[in-house]
């Protein structure tokens, strides 16, 4: 009996080891199949993600092109406005200069008349009746001088107003340039995200 038993055990043991090997191999094959499925799924997800990223990149590039076109259009509009402003400034400056020249000429003429009236009044001091008329003429001329001075003050205010508008335009241009840079910076950040 003892001799039979070990033989049976010896035969069972190789069968048991073979069954265990088969079971282990089946487990390894199951694990490898599961791992292959996971890798295939991950690869599919990555391909879908890459497609999404490519579409988003295309959308961002299109958005950037649109923003660049809009910025270029705005630059053209700003240049046109600047040209109009320069033209208007030139016209106003010429008009103010002409008014100043006219004012200077009028002031000179009034001063000549005032001197002439003063001389006349001195000549006519001997004639009392004529002196009243000369005095009225001098008063009228002084009123004209005052009116011309008031007009000159008004022109000075107009010139200050024109200078203030130029300063405001310069601020608006600087603000616009800052807004455009900020827009490009935000677009670049959005594109990086």
Tab-separated table of C-alpha atoms in Angstrom:
chain	number	residue	atom	x	y	z
A	1	UNK	CA	0.000	0.000	0.000
A	2	UNK	CA	2.700	2.369	0.755
A	3	UNK	CA	4.315	1.917	-2.593
A	4	UNK	CA	1.051	2.586	-4.487
A	5	UNK	CA	0.248	5.717	-2.637
A	6	UNK	CA	3.373	7.615	-3.468
A	7	UNK	CA	2.946	6.780	-7.127
A	8	UNK	CA	-0.584	8.164	-7.086
A	9	UNK	CA	0.609	11.239	-5.303
A	10	UNK	CA	3.352	11.659	-7.755
A	11	UNK	CA	0.955	11.453	-10.654
A	12	UNK	CA	-1.588	13.715	-8.956
A	13	UNK	CA	0.987	16.292	-8.167
A	14	UNK	CA	2.020	16.872	-11.787
A	15	UNK	CA	-1.648	17.054	-12.776
A	16	UNK	CA	-2.343	19.491	-9.934
A	17	UNK	CA	0.670	21.564	-10.914
A	18	UNK	CA	-0.413	21.532	-14.532
A	19	UNK	CA	-3.926	22.592	-13.531
A	20	UNK	CA	-2.463	25.351	-11.340
A	21	UNK	CA	-0.231	26.439	-14.231
A	22	UNK	CA	-3.229	26.494	-16.553
A	23	UNK	CA	-5.214	28.475	-14.012
A	24	UNK	CA	-2.358	30.957	-13.586
A	25	UNK	CA	-1.898	31.237	-17.345
A	26	UNK	CA	-5.634	31.822	-17.737
A	27	UNK	CA	-5.423	34.535	-15.056
A	28	UNK	CA	-2.440	36.121	-16.795
A	29	UNK	CA	-4.251	35.962	-20.144
A	30	UNK	CA	-7.392	37.464	-18.541
A	31	UNK	CA	-5.277	40.202	-16.978
A	32	UNK	CA	-3.502	40.913	-20.274
A	33	UNK	CA	-6.849	41.030	-22.115
A	34	UNK	CA	-8.248	43.405	-19.466
A	35	UNK	CA	-5.128	45.569	-19.672
A	36	UNK	CA	-5.357	45.614	-23.498
A	37	UNK	CA	-9.012	46.754	-23.260
A	38	UNK	CA	-7.996	49.519	-20.848
A	39	UNK	CA	-5.164	50.629	-23.128
A	40	UNK	CA	-7.523	50.621	-26.141
A	41	UNK	CA	-10.094	52.668	-24.187
A	42	UNK	CA	-7.415	55.114	-22.992
A	43	UNK	CA	-6.095	55.453	-26.535
A	44	UNK	CA	-9.630	56.124	-27.833
A	45	UNK	CA	-10.173	58.741	-25.100
A	46	UNK	CA	-6.859	60.384	-25.907
A	47	UNK	CA	-7.659	60.458	-29.622
A	48	UNK	CA	-11.063	62.036	-28.855
A	49	UNK	CA	-9.388	64.493	-26.516
A	50	UNK	CA	-6.795	65.332	-29.161
A	51	UNK	CA	-9.607	65.924	-31.667
A	52	UNK	CA	-11.346	68.216	-29.152
A	53	UNK	CA	-8.114	70.114	-28.553
A	54	UNK	CA	-7.552	70.470	-32.310
A	55	UNK	CA	-11.108	71.797	-32.780
A	56	UNK	CA	-10.658	74.238	-29.888
A	57	UNK	CA	-7.326	75.353	-31.333
A	58	UNK	CA	-8.960	75.921	-34.730
A	59	UNK	CA	-11.760	77.912	-33.047
A	60	UNK	CA	-9.260	80.033	-31.101
A	61	UNK	CA	-7.200	80.678	-34.227
A	62	UNK	CA	-10.338	81.806	-36.070
A	63	UNK	CA	-11.304	84.020	-33.141
A	64	UNK	CA	-7.802	85.510	-33.111
A	65	UNK	CA	-7.999	86.199	-36.869
A	66	UNK	CA	-11.354	87.910	-36.352
A	67	UNK	CA	-9.977	90.013	-33.497
A	68	UNK	CA	-6.926	90.947	-35.552
A	69	UNK	CA	-9.185	91.971	-38.446
A	70	UNK	CA	-11.348	94.014	-36.071
A	71	UNK	CA	-8.258	95.647	-34.576
A	72	UNK	CA	-6.949	96.474	-38.049
A	73	UNK	CA	-10.328	97.969	-38.969
A	74	UNK	CA	-10.338	100.012	-35.782
A	75	UNK	CA	-6.801	101.180	-36.500
A	76	UNK	CA	-7.984	102.406	-39.904
A	77	UNK	CA	-10.948	104.152	-38.273
A	78	UNK	CA	-8.660	105.776	-35.684
A	79	UNK	CA	-6.284	106.923	-38.424
A	80	UNK	CA	-9.219	108.411	-40.346
A	81	UNK	CA	-10.459	110.182	-37.212
A	82	UNK	CA	-6.953	111.461	-36.503
A	83	UNK	CA	-6.709	112.809	-40.057
A	84	UNK	CA	-10.094	114.522	-39.697
A	85	UNK	CA	-9.056	115.940	-36.345
A	86	UNK	CA	-5.771	117.232	-37.754
A	87	UNK	CA	-7.685	118.814	-40.639
A	88	UNK	CA	-10.176	120.384	-38.230
A	89	UNK	CA	-7.361	121.572	-35.980
A	90	UNK	CA	-5.574	123.123	-38.937
A	91	UNK	CA	-8.758	124.859	-40.070
A	92	UNK	CA	-9.537	126.113	-36.573
A	93	UNK	CA	-5.968	127.229	-36.008
A	94	UNK	CA	-6.061	129.125	-39.306
A	95	UNK	CA	-9.431	130.626	-38.382
A	96	UNK	CA	-8.189	131.645	-34.925
A	97	UNK	CA	-5.003	133.090	-36.450
A	98	UNK	CA	-7.072	135.050	-38.991
A	99	UNK	CA	-9.356	136.308	-36.232
A	100	UNK	CA	-6.351	137.357	-34.194
A	101	UNK	CA	-4.898	139.168	-37.185
A	102	UNK	CA	-8.259	140.841	-37.814
A	103	UNK	CA	-8.515	141.683	-34.138
A	104	UNK	CA	-5.002	143.146	-34.134
A	105	UNK	CA	-5.812	145.156	-37.248
A	106	UNK	CA	-9.093	146.338	-35.734
A	107	UNK	CA	-7.353	147.183	-32.483
A	108	UNK	CA	-4.692	149.151	-34.371
A	109	UNK	CA	-7.388	150.945	-36.353
A	110	UNK	CA	-9.358	151.692	-33.194
A	111	UNK	CA	-6.233	152.920	-31.449
A	112	UNK	CA	-5.400	155.131	-34.423
A	113	UNK	CA	-8.950	156.466	-34.348
A	114	UNK	CA	-8.761	156.909	-30.594
A	115	UNK	CA	-5.503	158.840	-30.928
A	116	UNK	CA	-6.972	160.811	-33.748
A	117	UNK	CA	-10.101	161.485	-31.702
A	118	UNK	CA	-7.975	162.458	-28.730
A	119	UNK	CA	-5.992	164.856	-30.888
A	120	UNK	CA	-9.218	166.201	-32.287
A	121	UNK	CA	-10.588	166.632	-28.816
A	122	UNK	CA	-7.460	168.492	-27.800
A	123	UNK	CA	-7.821	170.700	-30.891
A	124	UNK	CA	-11.460	171.267	-30.180
A	125	UNK	CA	-11.098	171.914	-26.493
A	126	UNK	CA	-11.234	175.517	-27.450
A	127	UNK	CA	-14.629	174.890	-28.897
A	128	UNK	CA	-16.809	173.758	-26.033
A	129	UNK	CA	-19.739	172.594	-28.122
A	130	UNK	CA	-17.508	170.358	-30.268
A	131	UNK	CA	-15.789	168.947	-27.200
A	132	UNK	CA	-18.928	167.081	-26.131
A	133	UNK	CA	-19.155	165.352	-29.510
A	134	UNK	CA	-15.478	164.411	-29.431
A	135	UNK	CA	-15.882	163.030	-25.936
A	136	UNK	CA	-18.794	160.899	-27.111
A	137	UNK	CA	-16.658	159.631	-30.015
A	138	UNK	CA	-13.856	158.709	-27.623
A	139	UNK	CA	-16.372	156.889	-25.378
A	140	UNK	CA	-17.708	155.013	-28.379
A	141	UNK	CA	-14.184	154.093	-29.453
A	142	UNK	CA	-13.344	152.951	-25.951
A	143	UNK	CA	-16.500	150.844	-25.992
A	144	UNK	CA	-15.301	149.355	-29.271
A	145	UNK	CA	-11.901	148.683	-27.715
A	146	UNK	CA	-13.644	147.018	-24.747
A	147	UNK	CA	-15.781	144.986	-27.150
A	148	UNK	CA	-12.689	143.962	-29.096
A	149	UNK	CA	-10.938	143.003	-25.876
A	150	UNK	CA	-13.961	140.939	-24.871
A	151	UNK	CA	-13.893	139.270	-28.298
A	152	UNK	CA	-10.187	138.602	-27.853
A	153	UNK	CA	-10.885	137.022	-24.446
A	154	UNK	CA	-13.564	134.876	-26.098
A	155	UNK	CA	-11.066	133.790	-28.746
A	156	UNK	CA	-8.554	132.971	-26.005
A	157	UNK	CA	-11.205	130.775	-24.353
A	158	UNK	CA	-11.900	129.121	-27.701
A	159	UNK	CA	-8.202	128.400	-28.106
A	160	UNK	CA	-8.069	126.885	-24.596
A	161	UNK	CA	-11.106	124.767	-25.448
A	162	UNK	CA	-9.373	123.570	-28.626
A	163	UNK	CA	-6.249	122.653	-26.632
A	164	UNK	CA	-8.402	120.785	-24.077
A	165	UNK	CA	-10.029	118.793	-26.896
A	166	UNK	CA	-6.615	117.919	-28.295
A	167	UNK	CA	-5.568	116.660	-24.848
A	168	UNK	CA	-8.806	114.655	-24.547
A	169	UNK	CA	-8.204	113.078	-27.971
A	170	UNK	CA	-4.680	112.143	-26.948
A	171	UNK	CA	-6.041	110.478	-23.784
A	172	UNK	CA	-8.686	108.645	-25.833
A	173	UNK	CA	-6.014	107.382	-28.253
A	174	UNK	CA	-3.863	106.141	-25.343
A	175	UNK	CA	-6.924	104.468	-23.778
A	176	UNK	CA	-7.780	102.801	-27.101
A	177	UNK	CA	-4.231	101.460	-27.517
A	178	UNK	CA	-4.350	100.095	-23.944
A	179	UNK	CA	-7.721	98.415	-24.603
A	180	UNK	CA	-6.400	96.799	-27.794
A	181	UNK	CA	-3.306	95.501	-25.990
A	182	UNK	CA	-5.471	94.214	-23.141
A	183	UNK	CA	-7.742	92.474	-25.672
A	184	UNK	CA	-4.787	90.756	-27.319
A	185	UNK	CA	-3.363	89.817	-23.907
A	186	UNK	CA	-6.676	88.287	-22.818
A	187	UNK	CA	-7.009	86.477	-26.141
A	188	UNK	CA	-3.471	85.132	-25.708
A	189	UNK	CA	-4.240	83.967	-22.152
A	190	UNK	CA	-7.485	82.342	-23.270
A	191	UNK	CA	-5.585	80.646	-26.062
A	192	UNK	CA	-2.960	79.387	-23.595
A	193	UNK	CA	-5.633	77.998	-21.278
